[in-house]
Amino acid sequence: MEGLIYSVEDDKDISKIINLTLSKQGYQVESFYDGKTFFSRLDEKIPEMILLDMMLPDYDGLEILKKIRSNPLYDSVFIIIISAKRMLIDKIDGLDYGADDYIEKPFDILELMSRVNSKFRRIKKTNEVVYKDLVINKEFHIATYKNIKLELTVKEFEILQILVKAQGRVVSRDEILNKIWGEGDDLQSRTVDMHIKSLRKKIGNEGIIETVYGVGYKVV
């Protein structure tokens, strides 16, 4: 899939149209009809984009925006408001509270698709690398696993970044050594192993970094 999108829309007809259209474009779309269900899922997995209705049965759209933008874990998430509110002040409030774009209802589905595609082109140019539940943000030097920030040393961060960027490809010890320490020896090779052991412990999932014996490591 090209990217994960959360559609938060209580009108099920509109939600279905959004889901079908963007899914056909290759996006992975998950639909939510209320704020509670949406936040429960957001705690489990961070999307690249959120399409947000401003009038939900249990939450005000501005409340959701405030809550999302108050958490640095979600700084890289693009938010497009889709709302029946047409007053200029509503648009200003939405953008001031952290939305990246604002679309009025009723909207043309082709316009929405165009804006989503445009935002994803920008997302690809950011400094964030994602592999399943592992997220590396090079700009802010933050690594997270299942939305939980990992407290890593500089070398651990660099090693994890190399593995995540490899997207499941096996990375040899020599490649890690050359990229981080330069030409290595047997002592430094063992240092790589120690850093991998520490990474596994801090991530809390011993199987997330797999050892390919005689070759190197990969994320799984």
PDB file of C-alpha atoms in Angstrom:
ATOM      1  CA  MET A   1       0.000   0.000   0.000  1.00  0.00           C
ATOM      2  CA  GLU A   2       1.104   3.524  -0.700  1.00  0.00           C
ATOM      3  CA  GLY A   3       0.108   4.907   2.699  1.00  0.00           C
ATOM      4  CA  LEU A   4      -2.195   4.537   5.697  1.00  0.00           C
ATOM      5  CA  ILE A   5      -5.128   6.966   5.982  1.00  0.00           C
ATOM      6  CA  TYR A   6      -7.620   7.253   8.845  1.00  0.00           C
ATOM      7  CA  SER A   7     -10.999   8.641   7.752  1.00  0.00           C
ATOM      8  CA  VAL A   8     -12.957  10.026  10.714  1.00  0.00           C
ATOM      9  CA  GLU A   9     -16.460  10.661   9.381  1.00  0.00           C
ATOM     10  CA  ASP A  10     -19.816   9.893  11.015  1.00  0.00           C
ATOM     11  CA  ASP A  11     -21.808  10.041   7.753  1.00  0.00           C
ATOM     12  CA  LYS A  12     -21.512   6.440   6.613  1.00  0.00           C
ATOM     13  CA  ASP A  13     -22.360   7.215   2.983  1.00  0.00           C
ATOM     14  CA  ILE A  14     -19.594   9.820   2.730  1.00  0.00           C
ATOM     15  CA  SER A  15     -17.238   7.530   4.638  1.00  0.00           C
ATOM     16  CA  LYS A  16     -17.903   4.696   2.178  1.00  0.00           C
ATOM     17  CA  ILE A  17     -17.230   6.929  -0.842  1.00  0.00           C
ATOM     18  CA  ILE A  18     -13.938   8.162   0.672  1.00  0.00           C
ATOM     19  CA  ASN A  19     -12.850   4.635   1.532  1.00  0.00           C
ATOM     20  CA  LEU A  20     -13.673   3.142  -1.873  1.00  0.00           C
ATOM     21  CA  THR A  21     -12.119   5.997  -3.870  1.00  0.00           C
ATOM     22  CA  LEU A  22      -8.837   6.171  -1.978  1.00  0.00           C
ATOM     23  CA  SER A  23      -8.542   2.380  -1.683  1.00  0.00           C
ATOM     24  CA  LYS A  24      -8.715   2.164  -5.472  1.00  0.00           C
ATOM     25  CA  GLN A  25      -5.802   4.623  -5.569  1.00  0.00           C
ATOM     26  CA  GLY A  26      -3.715   2.138  -3.602  1.00  0.00           C
ATOM     27  CA  TYR A  27      -4.061   3.664  -0.145  1.00  0.00           C
ATOM     28  CA  GLN A  28      -4.882   1.680   2.970  1.00  0.00           C
ATOM     29  CA  VAL A  29      -7.956   3.377   4.434  1.00  0.00           C
ATOM     30  CA  GLU A  30      -9.499   2.732   7.845  1.00  0.00           C
ATOM     31  CA  SER A  31     -12.857   4.372   8.640  1.00  0.00           C
ATOM     32  CA  PHE A  32     -14.091   5.582  12.032  1.00  0.00           C
ATOM     33  CA  TYR A  33     -17.526   6.993  12.893  1.00  0.00           C
ATOM     34  CA  ASP A  34     -16.677   8.526  16.280  1.00  0.00           C
ATOM     35  CA  GLY A  35     -13.721   9.999  18.134  1.00  0.00           C
ATOM     36  CA  LYS A  36     -13.456   7.303  20.798  1.00  0.00           C
ATOM     37  CA  THR A  37     -12.916   4.472  18.306  1.00  0.00           C
ATOM     38  CA  PHE A  38     -10.512   6.638  16.331  1.00  0.00           C
ATOM     39  CA  PHE A  39      -8.316   7.456  19.337  1.00  0.00           C
ATOM     40  CA  SER A  40      -8.287   3.816  20.404  1.00  0.00           C
ATOM     41  CA  ARG A  41      -6.852   2.861  17.000  1.00  0.00           C
ATOM     42  CA  LEU A  42      -4.472   5.842  16.960  1.00  0.00           C
ATOM     43  CA  ASP A  43      -2.919   4.517  20.178  1.00  0.00           C
ATOM     44  CA  GLU A  44      -2.146   1.281  18.338  1.00  0.00           C
ATOM     45  CA  LYS A  45      -0.829   2.583  15.019  1.00  0.00           C
ATOM     46  CA  ILE A  46       0.068   5.993  13.601  1.00  0.00           C
ATOM     47  CA  PRO A  47      -1.183   6.757  10.074  1.00  0.00           C
ATOM     48  CA  GLU A  48       0.438   9.049   7.528  1.00  0.00           C
ATOM     49  CA  MET A  49      -2.783  11.038   7.115  1.00  0.00           C
ATOM     50  CA  ILE A  50      -6.077  11.772   8.877  1.00  0.00           C
ATOM     51  CA  LEU A  51      -9.236  12.972   7.097  1.00  0.00           C
ATOM     52  CA  LEU A  52     -11.224  14.620   9.869  1.00  0.00           C
ATOM     53  CA  ASP A  53     -14.879  15.605  10.062  1.00  0.00           C
ATOM     54  CA  MET A  54     -15.366  18.511  12.491  1.00  0.00           C
ATOM     55  CA  MET A  55     -18.757  17.417  13.840  1.00  0.00           C
ATOM     56  CA  LEU A  56     -18.710  13.952  15.388  1.00  0.00           C
ATOM     57  CA  PRO A  57     -21.265  12.481  17.818  1.00  0.00           C
ATOM     58  CA  ASP A  58     -18.837  12.393  20.764  1.00  0.00           C
ATOM     59  CA  TYR A  59     -16.030  14.852  19.939  1.00  0.00           C
ATOM     60  CA  ASP A  60     -15.663  18.334  18.535  1.00  0.00           C
ATOM     61  CA  GLY A  61     -13.182  18.433  15.672  1.00  0.00           C
ATOM     62  CA  LEU A  62     -11.090  21.126  17.338  1.00  0.00           C
ATOM     63  CA  GLU A  63     -10.787  18.945  20.455  1.00  0.00           C
ATOM     64  CA  ILE A  64      -9.378  16.150  18.306  1.00  0.00           C
ATOM     65  CA  LEU A  65      -6.956  18.530  16.593  1.00  0.00           C
ATOM     66  CA  LYS A  66      -5.712  19.879  19.931  1.00  0.00           C
ATOM     67  CA  LYS A  67      -5.208  16.392  21.325  1.00  0.00           C
ATOM     68  CA  ILE A  68      -3.315  15.154  18.269  1.00  0.00           C
ATOM     69  CA  ARG A  69      -1.094  18.214  17.908  1.00  0.00           C
ATOM     70  CA  SER A  70      -0.227  18.208  21.623  1.00  0.00           C
ATOM     71  CA  ASN A  71       1.555  14.875  21.166  1.00  0.00           C
ATOM     72  CA  PRO A  72       4.924  15.058  19.323  1.00  0.00           C
ATOM     73  CA  LEU A  73       4.495  11.446  18.197  1.00  0.00           C
ATOM     74  CA  TYR A  74       1.934  12.711  15.671  1.00  0.00           C
ATOM     75  CA  ASP A  75       3.857  15.736  14.383  1.00  0.00           C
ATOM     76  CA  SER A  76       4.453  14.134  10.995  1.00  0.00           C
ATOM     77  CA  VAL A  77       0.779  13.169  10.436  1.00  0.00           C
ATOM     78  CA  PHE A  78      -1.002  15.242   7.780  1.00  0.00           C
ATOM     79  CA  ILE A  79      -4.527  16.284   8.757  1.00  0.00           C
ATOM     80  CA  ILE A  80      -7.149  17.335   6.217  1.00  0.00           C
ATOM     81  CA  ILE A  81     -10.392  18.693   7.659  1.00  0.00           C
ATOM     82  CA  ILE A  82     -13.552  17.782   5.725  1.00  0.00           C
ATOM     83  CA  SER A  83     -16.379  19.850   7.155  1.00  0.00           C
ATOM     84  CA  ALA A  84     -19.804  21.345   6.464  1.00  0.00           C
ATOM     85  CA  LYS A  85     -18.709  24.407   8.437  1.00  0.00           C
ATOM     86  CA  ARG A  86     -18.116  27.114   5.833  1.00  0.00           C
ATOM     87  CA  MET A  87     -17.484  30.214   7.914  1.00  0.00           C
ATOM     88  CA  LEU A  88     -14.045  31.745   7.443  1.00  0.00           C
ATOM     89  CA  ILE A  89     -13.460  31.645  11.207  1.00  0.00           C
ATOM     90  CA  ASP A  90     -14.013  27.862  11.181  1.00  0.00           C
ATOM     91  CA  LYS A  91     -11.325  27.424   8.549  1.00  0.00           C
ATOM     92  CA  ILE A  92      -8.954  29.743  10.399  1.00  0.00           C
ATOM     93  CA  ASP A  93      -9.513  27.877  13.683  1.00  0.00           C
ATOM     94  CA  GLY A  94      -8.942  24.511  12.019  1.00  0.00           C
ATOM     95  CA  LEU A  95      -5.689  25.593  10.393  1.00  0.00           C
ATOM     96  CA  ASP A  96      -4.511  27.436  13.519  1.00  0.00           C
ATOM     97  CA  TYR A  97      -5.058  24.326  15.640  1.00  0.00           C
ATOM     98  CA  GLY A  98      -2.850  22.264  13.359  1.00  0.00           C
ATOM     99  CA  ALA A  99      -4.758  21.078  10.280  1.00  0.00           C
ATOM    100  CA  ASP A 100      -2.775  21.050   7.033  1.00  0.00           C
ATOM    101  CA  ASP A 101      -5.759  21.592   4.728  1.00  0.00           C
ATOM    102  CA  TYR A 102      -9.501  22.285   4.804  1.00  0.00           C
ATOM    103  CA  ILE A 103     -12.155  20.990   2.398  1.00  0.00           C
ATOM    104  CA  GLU A 104     -15.786  22.138   2.515  1.00  0.00           C
ATOM    105  CA  LYS A 105     -18.757  19.788   2.224  1.00  0.00           C
ATOM    106  CA  PRO A 106     -20.205  18.991  -0.214  1.00  0.00           C
ATOM    107  CA  PHE A 107     -16.902  18.275  -1.922  1.00  0.00           C
ATOM    108  CA  ASP A 108     -15.802  16.842  -5.244  1.00  0.00           C
ATOM    109  CA  ILE A 109     -14.239  13.425  -4.638  1.00  0.00           C
ATOM    110  CA  LEU A 110     -11.713  14.094  -7.419  1.00  0.00           C
ATOM    111  CA  GLU A 111     -10.559  17.230  -5.612  1.00  0.00           C
ATOM    112  CA  LEU A 112     -10.120  15.249  -2.384  1.00  0.00           C
ATOM    113  CA  MET A 113      -8.163  12.592  -4.248  1.00  0.00           C
ATOM    114  CA  SER A 114      -5.926  15.259  -5.796  1.00  0.00           C
ATOM    115  CA  ARG A 115      -5.196  16.864  -2.430  1.00  0.00           C
ATOM    116  CA  VAL A 116      -4.469  13.509  -0.799  1.00  0.00           C
ATOM    117  CA  ASN A 117      -2.059  12.596  -3.602  1.00  0.00           C
ATOM    118  CA  SER A 118      -0.362  15.984  -3.278  1.00  0.00           C
ATOM    119  CA  LYS A 119       0.116  15.575   0.475  1.00  0.00           C
ATOM    120  CA  PHE A 120       1.555  12.077   0.058  1.00  0.00           C
ATOM    121  CA  ARG A 121       4.119  13.375  -2.416  1.00  0.00           C
ATOM    122  CA  ARG A 122       5.241  15.733   0.329  1.00  0.00           C
ATOM    123  CA  ILE A 123       5.220  12.957   2.925  1.00  0.00           C
ATOM    124  CA  LYS A 124       7.654  10.944   0.818  1.00  0.00           C
ATOM    125  CA  LYS A 125      10.102  13.823   0.978  1.00  0.00           C
ATOM    126  CA  THR A 126      10.168  13.983   4.787  1.00  0.00           C
ATOM    127  CA  ASN A 127      12.883  12.594   7.014  1.00  0.00           C
ATOM    128  CA  GLU A 128      10.766   9.789   8.442  1.00  0.00           C
ATOM    129  CA  VAL A 129      11.335   6.109   7.700  1.00  0.00           C
ATOM    130  CA  VAL A 130       8.676   3.546   8.614  1.00  0.00           C
ATOM    131  CA  TYR A 131       8.789  -0.245   8.704  1.00  0.00           C
ATOM    132  CA  LYS A 132       5.659  -1.826  10.161  1.00  0.00           C
ATOM    133  CA  ASP A 133       5.525  -0.659  13.814  1.00  0.00           C
ATOM    134  CA  LEU A 134       9.011   0.893  13.807  1.00  0.00           C
ATOM    135  CA  VAL A 135       9.234   4.616  12.988  1.00  0.00           C
ATOM    136  CA  ILE A 136      12.502   6.546  12.652  1.00  0.00           C
ATOM    137  CA  ASN A 137      12.437  10.335  12.460  1.00  0.00           C
ATOM    138  CA  LYS A 138      15.886  11.558  11.465  1.00  0.00           C
ATOM    139  CA  GLU A 139      15.055  15.249  11.820  1.00  0.00           C
ATOM    140  CA  PHE A 140      13.982  14.998  15.464  1.00  0.00           C
ATOM    141  CA  HIS A 141      16.186  11.974  16.214  1.00  0.00           C
ATOM    142  CA  ILE A 142      13.203  10.006  17.553  1.00  0.00           C
ATOM    143  CA  ALA A 143      12.565   6.285  17.215  1.00  0.00           C
ATOM    144  CA  THR A 144       9.263   4.690  18.209  1.00  0.00           C
ATOM    145  CA  TYR A 145       7.907   1.149  18.333  1.00  0.00           C
ATOM    146  CA  LYS A 146       4.115   0.761  18.479  1.00  0.00           C
ATOM    147  CA  ASN A 147       3.859   4.503  19.261  1.00  0.00           C
ATOM    148  CA  ILE A 148       6.202   4.200  22.263  1.00  0.00           C
ATOM    149  CA  LYS A 149       9.366   6.301  22.174  1.00  0.00           C
ATOM    150  CA  LEU A 150      12.592   4.321  22.451  1.00  0.00           C
ATOM    151  CA  GLU A 151      15.352   5.727  24.648  1.00  0.00           C
ATOM    152  CA  LEU A 152      18.364   4.921  22.453  1.00  0.00           C
ATOM    153  CA  THR A 153      22.005   5.878  22.432  1.00  0.00           C
ATOM    154  CA  VAL A 154      23.374   7.602  19.320  1.00  0.00           C
ATOM    155  CA  LYS A 155      24.890   4.356  17.996  1.00  0.00           C
ATOM    156  CA  GLU A 156      21.744   2.338  18.718  1.00  0.00           C
ATOM    157  CA  PHE A 157      19.673   4.914  16.857  1.00  0.00           C
ATOM    158  CA  GLU A 158      22.030   4.780  13.871  1.00  0.00           C
ATOM    159  CA  ILE A 159      21.972   0.972  13.759  1.00  0.00           C
ATOM    160  CA  LEU A 160      18.172   0.843  13.998  1.00  0.00           C
ATOM    161  CA  GLN A 161      17.921   3.487  11.281  1.00  0.00           C
ATOM    162  CA  ILE A 162      20.084   1.380   8.956  1.00  0.00           C
ATOM    163  CA  LEU A 163      17.960  -1.719   9.609  1.00  0.00           C
ATOM    164  CA  VAL A 164      14.634   0.097   9.165  1.00  0.00           C
ATOM    165  CA  LYS A 165      15.792   1.766   5.942  1.00  0.00           C
ATOM    166  CA  ALA A 166      16.712  -1.703   4.644  1.00  0.00           C
ATOM    167  CA  GLN A 167      12.989  -2.601   4.906  1.00  0.00           C
ATOM    168  CA  GLY A 168      13.568  -6.245   5.824  1.00  0.00           C
ATOM    169  CA  ARG A 169      16.718  -6.756   3.752  1.00  0.00           C
ATOM    170  CA  VAL A 170      19.585  -8.477   5.577  1.00  0.00           C
ATOM    171  CA  VAL A 171      22.288  -5.994   6.589  1.00  0.00           C
ATOM    172  CA  SER A 172      25.722  -7.457   7.208  1.00  0.00           C
ATOM    173  CA  ARG A 173      27.865  -6.628  10.235  1.00  0.00           C
ATOM    174  CA  ASP A 174      30.480  -5.193   7.878  1.00  0.00           C
ATOM    175  CA  GLU A 175      27.928  -2.834   6.336  1.00  0.00           C
ATOM    176  CA  ILE A 176      26.868  -1.597   9.785  1.00  0.00           C
ATOM    177  CA  LEU A 177      30.502  -1.199  10.850  1.00  0.00           C
ATOM    178  CA  ASN A 178      31.483   0.716   7.729  1.00  0.00           C
ATOM    179  CA  LYS A 179      28.532   3.086   7.920  1.00  0.00           C
ATOM    180  CA  ILE A 180      28.901   3.881  11.624  1.00  0.00           C
ATOM    181  CA  TRP A 181      32.462   3.173  12.730  1.00  0.00           C
ATOM    182  CA  GLY A 182      34.356   2.928   9.462  1.00  0.00           C
ATOM    183  CA  GLU A 183      36.622  -0.057   8.803  1.00  0.00           C
ATOM    184  CA  GLY A 184      36.100  -2.469  11.680  1.00  0.00           C
ATOM    185  CA  ASP A 185      37.856  -5.357  13.379  1.00  0.00           C
ATOM    186  CA  ASP A 186      36.692  -8.352  15.387  1.00  0.00           C
ATOM    187  CA  LEU A 187      36.334  -6.233  18.533  1.00  0.00           C
ATOM    188  CA  GLN A 188      34.042  -3.757  16.809  1.00  0.00           C
ATOM    189  CA  SER A 189      32.086  -6.610  15.264  1.00  0.00           C
ATOM    190  CA  ARG A 190      31.309  -7.846  18.758  1.00  0.00           C
ATOM    191  CA  THR A 191      30.342  -4.266  19.653  1.00  0.00           C
ATOM    192  CA  VAL A 192      27.681  -4.401  16.922  1.00  0.00           C
ATOM    193  CA  ASP A 193      26.324  -7.583  18.487  1.00  0.00           C
ATOM    194  CA  MET A 194      26.164  -5.890  21.897  1.00  0.00           C
ATOM    195  CA  HIS A 195      24.291  -2.912  20.460  1.00  0.00           C
ATOM    196  CA  ILE A 196      21.808  -5.255  18.757  1.00  0.00           C
ATOM    197  CA  LYS A 197      21.242  -7.059  22.060  1.00  0.00           C
ATOM    198  CA  SER A 198      20.574  -3.731  23.772  1.00  0.00           C
ATOM    199  CA  LEU A 199      18.198  -2.634  20.973  1.00  0.00           C
ATOM    200  CA  ARG A 200      16.143  -5.801  21.308  1.00  0.00           C
ATOM    201  CA  LYS A 201      15.822  -5.255  25.044  1.00  0.00           C
ATOM    202  CA  LYS A 202      14.769  -1.607  24.674  1.00  0.00           C
ATOM    203  CA  ILE A 203      12.247  -2.375  21.933  1.00  0.00           C
ATOM    204  CA  GLY A 204      10.756  -5.051  24.159  1.00  0.00           C
ATOM    205  CA  ASN A 205      10.361  -7.534  21.353  1.00  0.00           C
ATOM    206  CA  GLU A 206      13.234  -9.982  21.083  1.00  0.00           C
ATOM    207  CA  GLY A 207      12.100 -11.164  17.656  1.00  0.00           C
ATOM    208  CA  ILE A 208      11.841  -7.769  15.926  1.00  0.00           C
ATOM    209  CA  ILE A 209      15.532  -7.868  14.933  1.00  0.00           C
ATOM    210  CA  GLU A 210      16.426 -11.233  13.482  1.00  0.00           C
ATOM    211  CA  THR A 211      19.944 -12.635  13.356  1.00  0.00           C
ATOM    212  CA  VAL A 212      20.842 -14.251  10.039  1.00  0.00           C
ATOM    213  CA  TYR A 213      23.765 -16.381  11.153  1.00  0.00           C
ATOM    214  CA  GLY A 214      26.970 -15.839   9.277  1.00  0.00           C
ATOM    215  CA  VAL A 215      25.520 -12.789   7.472  1.00  0.00           C
ATOM    216  CA  GLY A 216      24.038 -10.077   9.679  1.00  0.00           C
ATOM    217  CA  TYR A 217      20.688  -8.726  10.847  1.00  0.00           C
ATOM    218  CA  LYS A 218      17.290  -7.664   9.567  1.00  0.00           C
ATOM    219  CA  VAL A 219      14.017  -6.305  10.950  1.00  0.00           C
ATOM    220  CA  VAL A 220      11.040  -8.654  10.655  1.00  0.00           C
TER     221      VAL A 220
END
